[in-house]
């Protein structure tokens, strides 16, 4: 029995040496390692042998089996290698086959629209700056003509970080307007800047309300700036973002830090003004708050309102892709559902 196994081993090795293609190698595998091979048969018939012999033959057969398996693996690797290098040389490797695609990331829809907004204003000579998310009460409210018990504070439910004497408390900014003050404290006119950033509201969330969203603030201060400059700038901006065919409407509105204040609307993207569900049948969609910087605000940062004037504006960012792509729930933006995000 042992003799037979040894011969089998030698014969298998000799034959393997002559093999030079995968098809023959497979036949070899079936012959020497397959279920019906004499090696497997010998292992099966061990039970019939006397104990002493069984041990010896069993060990030997297993040893040969492992040796043949490992030399088979080595041979497979070698044949694969020679196959690849010869097909490379003979040009049968098709390099025009498409590669396997790698998964790639993409920019968030909010980032995409922020870049578009910034580009539109940069082309009009505005610089882009950012400010802190945690803000003093002074910048978020007081300096913007909203002292402690001003009713306009109620319109912006606030996340307080700490409480302190009026003006000294800290909060998560409820709008980007505080950056108007920080900008004017630091720089003298002429000023032309926009401020993109996150803002926070302590509100129950629903399809149109999130506790965190983005705004872009704008500020221009110089000698001789008038409401006509505000109108021209925002008119150009609206057409740049929403399309040349848009009508733009300016109406009076109230914000404590501007005088006069205006609300800017564009003709509805869905019905172009005839009235539909998207615009609540009015034909118009509000997208911006704006106005001429209040003289008291200028005076507070030591800019003489008798010499200088300016305009400011602020807009919600997510609303723009919502209108453009018909997204009906703002919460989708920050829910991290890739099925939503991958569409942009
Ligand atoms: N900060 C206002 C808000 O969050 C929007 C706004 C209105 C900004 C008028 C302005 C402005 O700069 O002039 O509701």
CSV table of C-alpha atoms and ligand atoms in Angstrom, one decimal:
chain,number,residue,atom,x,y,z
A,1,UNK,CA,0.0,0.0,0.0
A,2,UNK,CA,2.7,2.4,1.0
A,3,UNK,CA,4.7,1.6,-2.2
A,4,UNK,CA,1.6,2.2,-4.2
A,5,UNK,CA,1.1,5.7,-2.7
A,6,UNK,CA,4.8,6.6,-3.3
A,7,UNK,CA,4.5,5.6,-7.0
A,8,UNK,CA,1.3,7.6,-7.3
A,9,UNK,CA,3.0,10.7,-5.9
A,10,UNK,CA,5.9,10.4,-8.2
A,11,UNK,CA,3.7,9.8,-11.2
A,12,UNK,CA,1.5,12.8,-10.3
A,13,UNK,CA,4.6,15.1,-10.1
A,14,UNK,CA,6.0,13.9,-13.3
A,15,UNK,CA,2.8,14.5,-15.2
A,16,UNK,CA,2.3,17.9,-13.7
A,17,UNK,CA,5.7,18.9,-14.9
A,18,UNK,CA,4.6,18.4,-18.5
A,19,UNK,CA,1.4,20.3,-18.2
A,20,UNK,CA,1.4,23.8,-19.8
A,21,UNK,CA,-2.3,24.8,-20.0
A,22,UNK,CA,-5.2,25.2,-17.6
A,23,UNK,CA,-7.4,22.6,-19.4
A,24,UNK,CA,-4.9,19.8,-18.8
A,25,UNK,CA,-4.2,21.0,-15.3
A,26,UNK,CA,-7.9,20.6,-14.5
A,27,UNK,CA,-7.8,17.0,-15.8
A,28,UNK,CA,-4.8,16.4,-13.7
A,29,UNK,CA,-6.6,17.7,-10.6
A,30,UNK,CA,-9.6,15.4,-11.2
A,31,UNK,CA,-7.3,12.4,-11.8
A,32,UNK,CA,-5.1,12.8,-8.7
A,33,UNK,CA,-7.2,14.8,-6.2
A,34,UNK,CA,-10.8,14.3,-7.4
A,35,UNK,CA,-13.4,12.2,-5.6
A,36,UNK,CA,-12.6,9.1,-7.7
A,37,UNK,CA,-8.9,9.4,-7.6
A,38,UNK,CA,-6.9,6.5,-6.2
A,39,UNK,CA,-5.6,8.8,-3.5
A,40,UNK,CA,-9.1,9.6,-2.3
A,41,UNK,CA,-10.0,5.9,-2.6
A,42,UNK,CA,-7.1,4.8,-0.5
A,43,UNK,CA,-8.1,7.3,2.2
A,44,UNK,CA,-11.6,5.9,2.1
A,45,UNK,CA,-10.5,2.2,2.3
A,46,UNK,CA,-8.3,2.9,5.4
A,47,UNK,CA,-11.0,1.5,7.7
A,48,UNK,CA,-10.5,-2.0,6.3
A,49,UNK,CA,-6.8,-2.1,7.3
A,50,UNK,CA,-5.4,-3.3,10.6
A,51,UNK,CA,-4.8,-0.5,13.1
A,52,UNK,CA,-0.9,-0.3,12.8
A,53,UNK,CA,-1.1,-0.1,9.0
A,54,UNK,CA,-4.0,2.2,9.0
A,55,UNK,CA,-2.0,4.8,11.0
A,56,UNK,CA,1.0,4.7,8.7
A,57,UNK,CA,-0.9,4.6,5.4
A,58,UNK,CA,-3.3,7.3,6.6
A,59,UNK,CA,-0.5,9.7,7.5
A,60,UNK,CA,1.3,9.1,4.3
A,61,UNK,CA,-1.8,9.5,2.1
A,62,UNK,CA,-2.7,12.8,3.9
A,63,UNK,CA,0.8,14.1,3.5
A,64,UNK,CA,0.8,13.4,-0.2
A,65,UNK,CA,-2.6,15.0,-0.6
A,66,UNK,CA,-1.5,18.2,1.0
A,67,UNK,CA,1.7,18.3,-1.1
A,68,UNK,CA,-0.2,17.8,-4.3
A,69,UNK,CA,-2.7,20.5,-3.4
A,70,UNK,CA,-0.1,23.1,-2.7
A,71,UNK,CA,1.9,22.3,-5.8
A,72,UNK,CA,-1.4,22.5,-7.8
A,73,UNK,CA,-2.0,26.0,-6.5
A,74,UNK,CA,1.5,27.0,-7.4
A,75,UNK,CA,1.1,25.6,-10.9
A,76,UNK,CA,-2.2,27.5,-11.3
A,77,UNK,CA,-0.5,30.7,-10.4
A,78,UNK,CA,2.3,30.1,-12.8
A,79,UNK,CA,0.1,29.3,-15.7
A,80,UNK,CA,-2.1,32.5,-15.0
A,81,UNK,CA,1.1,34.6,-15.0
A,82,UNK,CA,2.4,33.2,-18.3
A,83,UNK,CA,-1.0,33.6,-19.8
A,84,UNK,CA,-1.2,37.2,-18.9
A,85,UNK,CA,2.3,38.1,-20.0
A,86,UNK,CA,2.0,36.3,-23.3
A,87,UNK,CA,-1.4,37.9,-24.1
A,88,UNK,CA,0.1,41.3,-23.2
A,89,UNK,CA,3.0,40.7,-25.6
A,90,UNK,CA,0.8,39.4,-28.4
A,91,UNK,CA,-1.7,42.2,-27.9
A,92,UNK,CA,-4.7,40.0,-27.2
A,93,UNK,CA,-5.3,41.8,-23.9
A,94,UNK,CA,-8.2,44.2,-24.6
A,95,UNK,CA,-7.2,47.5,-23.1
A,96,UNK,CA,-10.3,49.2,-24.4
A,97,UNK,CA,-12.6,47.3,-22.1
A,98,UNK,CA,-14.2,49.7,-19.6
A,99,UNK,CA,-12.6,49.5,-16.2
A,100,UNK,CA,-14.5,48.7,-13.0
A,101,UNK,CA,-16.1,51.9,-11.8
A,102,UNK,CA,-14.8,53.3,-8.5
A,103,UNK,CA,-17.4,54.7,-6.1
A,104,UNK,CA,-17.0,58.5,-6.0
A,105,UNK,CA,-18.4,61.1,-3.6
A,106,UNK,CA,-20.2,64.3,-4.7
A,107,UNK,CA,-20.9,67.7,-3.3
A,108,UNK,CA,-24.0,68.1,-1.2
A,109,UNK,CA,-26.9,69.9,-3.0
A,110,UNK,CA,-26.6,72.8,-0.4
A,111,UNK,CA,-22.9,73.2,-1.2
A,112,UNK,CA,-23.7,73.2,-4.9
A,113,UNK,CA,-26.2,76.0,-4.6
A,114,UNK,CA,-23.9,78.0,-2.2
A,115,UNK,CA,-21.2,77.9,-4.8
A,116,UNK,CA,-23.6,79.1,-7.5
A,117,UNK,CA,-24.8,82.0,-5.2
A,118,UNK,CA,-21.2,83.0,-4.3
A,119,UNK,CA,-20.1,82.9,-7.9
A,120,UNK,CA,-23.0,85.2,-8.9
A,121,UNK,CA,-22.1,87.8,-6.3
A,122,UNK,CA,-18.3,87.4,-6.8
A,123,UNK,CA,-18.9,88.4,-10.5
A,124,UNK,CA,-20.5,91.6,-9.2
A,125,UNK,CA,-17.4,92.4,-7.0
A,126,UNK,CA,-18.6,91.0,-3.7
A,127,UNK,CA,-16.1,89.3,-1.4
A,128,UNK,CA,-17.1,86.1,0.4
A,129,UNK,CA,-16.6,85.9,4.2
A,130,UNK,CA,-17.7,83.7,7.0
A,131,UNK,CA,-18.6,84.2,10.7
A,132,UNK,CA,-19.1,82.3,13.9
A,133,UNK,CA,-22.1,80.1,14.5
A,134,UNK,CA,-22.1,80.8,18.3
A,135,UNK,CA,-22.8,84.5,18.5
A,136,UNK,CA,-23.3,87.2,21.1
A,137,UNK,CA,-26.8,88.5,21.8
A,138,UNK,CA,-25.4,91.9,20.9
A,139,UNK,CA,-24.6,91.0,17.3
A,140,UNK,CA,-27.5,88.8,16.7
A,141,UNK,CA,-30.1,91.2,18.1
A,142,UNK,CA,-29.1,94.4,19.9
A,143,UNK,CA,-26.9,95.9,17.3
A,144,UNK,CA,-29.5,95.2,14.7
A,145,UNK,CA,-32.1,97.3,16.5
A,146,UNK,CA,-33.6,94.5,18.5
A,147,UNK,CA,-33.1,95.4,22.1
A,148,UNK,CA,-34.1,93.0,24.9
A,149,UNK,CA,-37.8,93.1,24.8
A,150,UNK,CA,-38.3,93.9,21.1
A,151,UNK,CA,-41.2,91.9,19.6
A,152,UNK,CA,-39.1,91.0,16.5
A,153,UNK,CA,-37.0,88.6,18.7
A,154,UNK,CA,-40.1,86.4,19.0
A,155,UNK,CA,-40.0,85.7,15.3
A,156,UNK,CA,-36.7,84.0,15.7
A,157,UNK,CA,-37.0,81.2,18.3
A,158,UNK,CA,-33.5,81.0,19.8
A,159,UNK,CA,-31.2,78.3,21.0
A,160,UNK,CA,-29.5,80.0,23.9
A,161,UNK,CA,-26.0,78.8,24.8
A,162,UNK,CA,-25.9,80.7,28.1
A,163,UNK,CA,-27.8,83.5,29.6
A,164,UNK,CA,-26.2,86.7,30.8
A,165,UNK,CA,-26.9,90.3,31.1
A,166,UNK,CA,-28.5,91.8,28.0
A,167,UNK,CA,-26.2,91.7,25.0
A,168,UNK,CA,-23.7,89.5,26.8
A,169,UNK,CA,-25.6,86.2,26.5
A,170,UNK,CA,-24.5,83.7,23.8
A,171,UNK,CA,-26.7,81.9,21.3
A,172,UNK,CA,-26.7,80.0,18.1
A,173,UNK,CA,-27.1,82.7,15.5
A,174,UNK,CA,-30.7,82.8,14.2
A,175,UNK,CA,-29.7,84.6,11.0
A,176,UNK,CA,-26.5,85.7,9.2
A,177,UNK,CA,-27.3,89.4,9.7
A,178,UNK,CA,-25.0,89.7,12.8
A,179,UNK,CA,-22.1,89.5,10.3
A,180,UNK,CA,-23.2,92.9,9.0
A,181,UNK,CA,-22.1,94.4,12.3
A,182,UNK,CA,-18.9,92.4,12.6
A,183,UNK,CA,-18.0,93.5,9.1
A,184,UNK,CA,-18.7,97.2,9.6
A,185,UNK,CA,-16.8,97.1,12.9
A,186,UNK,CA,-13.7,95.8,11.2
A,187,UNK,CA,-13.8,97.5,7.8
A,188,UNK,CA,-14.5,101.0,6.6
A,189,UNK,CA,-16.5,101.6,3.4
A,190,UNK,CA,-16.5,100.8,0.6
A,191,UNK,CA,-17.8,97.4,1.7
A,192,UNK,CA,-19.3,94.7,-0.6
A,193,UNK,CA,-19.5,91.3,1.0
A,194,UNK,CA,-21.7,88.2,1.2
A,195,UNK,CA,-21.7,85.8,4.1
A,196,UNK,CA,-22.9,82.2,3.6
A,197,UNK,CA,-23.4,80.2,6.8
A,198,UNK,CA,-25.5,78.0,9.0
A,199,UNK,CA,-28.3,79.4,11.1
A,200,UNK,CA,-30.4,77.9,13.9
A,201,UNK,CA,-34.0,78.1,15.0
A,202,UNK,CA,-35.5,76.5,18.1
A,203,UNK,CA,-38.6,75.3,16.3
A,204,UNK,CA,-40.5,72.1,15.7
A,205,UNK,CA,-39.4,70.7,12.4
A,206,UNK,CA,-41.7,70.0,9.5
A,207,UNK,CA,-41.6,69.9,5.7
A,208,UNK,CA,-40.7,73.6,5.5
A,209,UNK,CA,-38.8,74.1,8.9
A,210,UNK,CA,-35.5,72.7,10.0
A,211,UNK,CA,-33.7,73.6,13.2
A,212,UNK,CA,-30.5,74.2,11.2
A,213,UNK,CA,-30.4,75.6,7.7
A,214,UNK,CA,-28.3,77.9,5.5
A,215,UNK,CA,-28.6,81.6,4.8
A,216,UNK,CA,-26.6,84.0,2.6
A,217,UNK,CA,-26.3,87.6,3.9
A,218,UNK,CA,-25.2,90.5,1.7
A,219,UNK,CA,-24.0,94.0,2.6
A,220,UNK,CA,-22.9,96.9,0.5
A,221,UNK,CA,-21.9,100.2,2.1
A,222,UNK,CA,-20.4,103.2,0.4
A,223,UNK,CA,-21.1,106.9,-0.4
A,224,UNK,CA,-24.2,107.4,-2.5
A,225,UNK,CA,-25.7,103.9,-2.4
A,226,UNK,CA,-29.4,104.0,-3.1
A,227,UNK,CA,-32.4,101.7,-3.3
A,228,UNK,CA,-31.8,101.6,-7.1
A,229,UNK,CA,-28.5,99.8,-6.4
A,230,UNK,CA,-30.2,97.3,-4.2
A,231,UNK,CA,-32.8,96.7,-6.9
A,232,UNK,CA,-30.3,96.3,-9.7
A,233,UNK,CA,-28.0,94.0,-7.8
A,234,UNK,CA,-30.8,91.7,-6.6
A,235,UNK,CA,-32.6,91.8,-10.0
A,236,UNK,CA,-29.4,90.6,-11.7
A,237,UNK,CA,-28.9,87.9,-9.0
A,238,UNK,CA,-32.4,86.5,-9.4
A,239,UNK,CA,-32.1,86.3,-13.1
A,240,UNK,CA,-28.7,84.7,-12.9
A,241,UNK,CA,-30.0,81.9,-10.5
A,242,UNK,CA,-33.5,81.5,-11.6
A,243,UNK,CA,-33.3,82.3,-15.4
A,244,UNK,CA,-33.4,85.3,-17.7
A,245,UNK,CA,-37.2,85.0,-18.2
A,246,UNK,CA,-38.0,85.6,-14.4
A,247,UNK,CA,-39.9,88.7,-13.3
A,248,UNK,CA,-38.7,90.2,-10.1
A,249,UNK,CA,-41.0,92.0,-7.7
A,250,UNK,CA,-40.0,94.4,-4.8
A,251,UNK,CA,-42.5,95.2,-2.1
A,252,UNK,CA,-42.4,97.0,1.2
A,253,UNK,CA,-41.6,94.8,4.3
A,254,UNK,CA,-40.4,95.4,7.8
A,255,UNK,CA,-37.1,94.3,9.3
A,256,UNK,CA,-35.8,96.3,12.3
A,257,UNK,CA,-32.3,96.8,10.9
A,258,UNK,CA,-33.2,98.3,7.5
A,259,UNK,CA,-35.3,101.3,6.5
A,260,UNK,CA,-37.0,101.0,4.1
A,261,UNK,CA,-37.2,97.2,4.1
A,262,UNK,CA,-38.3,95.2,1.1
A,263,UNK,CA,-39.3,91.7,0.3
A,264,UNK,CA,-38.1,90.3,-3.0
A,265,UNK,CA,-40.2,87.8,-5.0
A,266,UNK,CA,-39.7,86.1,-8.4
A,267,UNK,CA,-42.4,85.0,-10.8
A,268,UNK,CA,-43.4,81.4,-10.1
A,269,UNK,CA,-41.0,78.8,-11.6
A,270,UNK,CA,-43.9,76.4,-12.1
A,271,UNK,CA,-46.6,78.5,-13.6
A,272,UNK,CA,-44.7,81.7,-14.6
A,273,UNK,CA,-47.2,83.9,-12.8
A,274,UNK,CA,-50.6,82.5,-13.6
A,275,UNK,CA,-51.0,80.9,-10.2
A,276,UNK,CA,-50.5,77.3,-9.0
A,277,UNK,CA,-50.0,75.1,-6.0
A,278,UNK,CA,-46.3,75.9,-5.7
A,279,UNK,CA,-46.9,79.7,-5.4
A,280,UNK,CA,-50.2,79.4,-3.4
A,281,UNK,CA,-52.0,80.8,-6.5
A,282,UNK,CA,-50.3,84.2,-6.2
A,283,UNK,CA,-48.0,83.7,-9.1
A,284,UNK,CA,-45.0,84.9,-7.0
A,285,UNK,CA,-42.5,83.2,-4.8
A,286,UNK,CA,-40.7,85.2,-2.0
A,287,UNK,CA,-37.0,84.5,-1.8
A,288,UNK,CA,-35.3,87.4,-0.1
A,289,UNK,CA,-35.5,90.0,2.6
A,290,UNK,CA,-33.6,93.2,2.0
A,291,UNK,CA,-33.5,96.9,2.6
A,292,UNK,CA,-31.4,100.0,3.1
A,293,UNK,CA,-29.1,99.7,6.2
A,294,UNK,CA,-30.8,101.6,9.1
A,295,UNK,CA,-29.0,104.9,10.0
A,296,UNK,CA,-29.0,103.8,13.7
A,297,UNK,CA,-27.1,100.6,12.7
A,298,UNK,CA,-24.5,102.6,10.8
A,299,UNK,CA,-24.1,105.0,13.6
A,300,UNK,CA,-23.6,102.2,16.1
A,301,UNK,CA,-20.5,101.0,14.2
A,302,UNK,CA,-19.2,104.6,13.8
A,303,UNK,CA,-20.1,105.0,10.1
A,304,UNK,CA,-21.6,108.4,9.6
A,305,UNK,CA,-25.1,107.9,8.1
A,306,UNK,CA,-25.0,111.5,6.9
A,307,UNK,CA,-22.1,110.5,4.5
A,308,UNK,CA,-22.5,106.8,3.9
A,309,UNK,CA,-25.5,104.6,3.0
A,310,UNK,CA,-25.8,100.9,2.2
A,311,UNK,CA,-28.1,98.0,1.4
A,312,UNK,CA,-28.4,94.6,3.0
A,313,UNK,CA,-30.2,91.4,2.1
A,314,UNK,CA,-30.6,87.9,3.4
A,315,UNK,CA,-31.9,84.7,1.9
A,316,UNK,CA,-32.6,81.1,2.8
A,317,UNK,CA,-30.5,78.7,0.7
A,318,UNK,CA,-32.3,75.3,0.7
A,319,UNK,CA,-35.4,77.0,-0.7
A,320,UNK,CA,-33.6,77.5,-4.0
A,321,UNK,CA,-32.9,73.8,-4.8
A,322,UNK,CA,-36.3,73.0,-3.4
A,323,UNK,CA,-38.0,75.2,-5.9
A,324,UNK,CA,-35.7,74.2,-8.7
A,325,UNK,CA,-36.0,70.4,-8.3
A,326,UNK,CA,-39.5,70.2,-6.7
A,327,UNK,CA,-38.2,68.9,-3.4
A,328,UNK,CA,-41.1,69.1,-0.9
A,329,UNK,CA,-39.4,68.5,2.4
A,330,UNK,CA,-36.4,70.5,3.7
A,331,UNK,CA,-35.6,67.7,6.2
A,332,UNK,CA,-34.3,65.6,3.3
A,333,UNK,CA,-31.2,67.8,3.0
A,334,UNK,CA,-29.7,66.8,6.4
A,335,UNK,CA,-31.2,63.3,6.8
A,336,UNK,CA,-28.1,61.8,5.2
A,337,UNK,CA,-30.1,59.5,3.0
A,338,UNK,CA,-27.8,58.7,0.1
A,339,UNK,CA,-30.7,57.8,-2.2
A,340,UNK,CA,-31.7,61.4,-1.9
A,341,UNK,CA,-28.2,62.9,-2.1
A,342,UNK,CA,-27.0,60.9,-5.0
A,343,UNK,CA,-29.6,62.6,-7.3
A,344,UNK,CA,-27.7,65.8,-7.4
B,1,LIG,N1,-32.1,88.2,8.7
B,1,LIG,C1,-33.5,88.2,8.1
B,1,LIG,C2,-34.1,86.8,8.5
B,1,LIG,O1,-33.4,85.9,8.8
B,1,LIG,C3,-33.4,88.3,6.6
B,1,LIG,C4,-33.0,89.7,6.2
B,1,LIG,C5,-34.0,90.6,5.9
B,1,LIG,C6,-31.7,90.0,6.0
B,1,LIG,C7,-33.6,91.9,5.5
B,1,LIG,C8,-31.3,91.3,5.6
B,1,LIG,C9,-32.3,92.2,5.4
B,1,LIG,O2,-30.0,91.7,5.5
B,1,LIG,O3,-31.9,93.5,4.9
B,1,LIG,O4,-35.3,86.7,8.4
